[in-house]
């Protein structure tokens, strides 16, 4: 069952996130379906969709934990929530394709 993984990272800015993202995104993690991230008033929020909780757990153990350990995120580990995915609606896939990895229109 697909799951949503939501991570709240207080005090983390987009530049710090991008450094960690650069280290873990050399290859698409097995089981990742959608990855989103954005700045909030308090820091950063990441919302992903994974094929399963186990797929996320493997990624976290094999790649994400190491990248976070060597970053400012190590001082404030993310609060992680997860729930079963109920629905995905993508009315315009072309709109997503016209953006780079950081949401800037190309």
Coordinates of N, CA, C and O in Angstrom, one line a residue, residues 7 13 19 30 44 48 64 66-67 70-72 79 84 94-95 98-99 105:
X7 N 7.6 15.1 6.6 CA 8.7 15.4 7.5 C 8.7 16.9 7.8 O 8.7 17.7 6.8
X13 N 16.6 25.7 6.2 CA 16.3 26.5 5.1 C 16.4 25.8 3.8 O 17.0 24.6 3.8
X19 N 21.4 20.9 -0.2 CA 22.6 20.2 0.0 C 22.4 18.7 0.3 O 23.0 17.8 -0.3
X30 N 14.6 3.6 -4.9 CA 13.6 2.6 -5.2 C 12.4 2.7 -4.3 O 12.5 2.8 -3.1
X44 N 11.2 23.9 7.2 CA 11.0 23.2 5.9 C 10.0 22.0 6.1 O 10.0 21.4 7.2
X48 N 6.3 13.3 0.8 CA 6.6 12.3 -0.3 C 5.5 11.2 -0.4 O 4.8 11.0 0.6
X64 N 19.5 8.4 3.5 CA 19.1 9.7 4.1 C 19.7 9.9 5.5 O 20.2 11.0 5.7
X66 N 22.6 9.0 6.6 CA 24.0 9.4 6.5 C 24.1 10.9 6.0 O 24.9 11.7 6.5
X67 N 23.3 11.2 5.0 CA 23.3 12.6 4.5 C 22.9 13.6 5.6 O 23.4 14.7 5.7
X70 N 25.6 14.4 8.4 CA 26.6 15.3 8.0 C 26.1 16.7 7.6 O 26.7 17.4 6.8
X71 N 24.9 17.1 8.2 CA 24.3 18.4 7.8 C 23.8 19.1 9.1 O 23.7 18.5 10.1
X72 N 23.4 20.3 8.9 CA 22.7 21.0 10.0 C 21.5 20.3 10.5 O 21.0 20.6 11.6
X79 N 10.7 15.6 12.4 CA 9.5 14.9 12.9 C 8.8 14.2 11.7 O 8.5 14.9 10.7
X84 N -1.5 5.9 5.1 CA -1.8 5.3 3.8 C -2.3 6.3 2.9 O -3.2 7.2 3.2
X94 N 1.6 17.9 -17.4 CA 2.5 18.7 -18.2 C 2.9 19.9 -17.3 O 4.0 20.5 -17.5
X95 N 2.0 20.4 -16.4 CA 2.4 21.5 -15.5 C 3.6 21.1 -14.6 O 4.5 21.9 -14.4
X98 N 7.0 21.0 -16.6 CA 7.5 22.2 -17.0 C 8.3 22.9 -15.8 O 8.5 24.1 -15.9
X99 N 8.6 22.2 -14.8 CA 9.3 22.8 -13.6 C 10.5 22.0 -13.3 O 10.6 20.8 -13.5
X105 N 9.6 27.6 -12.7 CA 9.1 27.3 -14.0 C 10.2 27.4 -15.0 O 11.1 28.3 -14.9

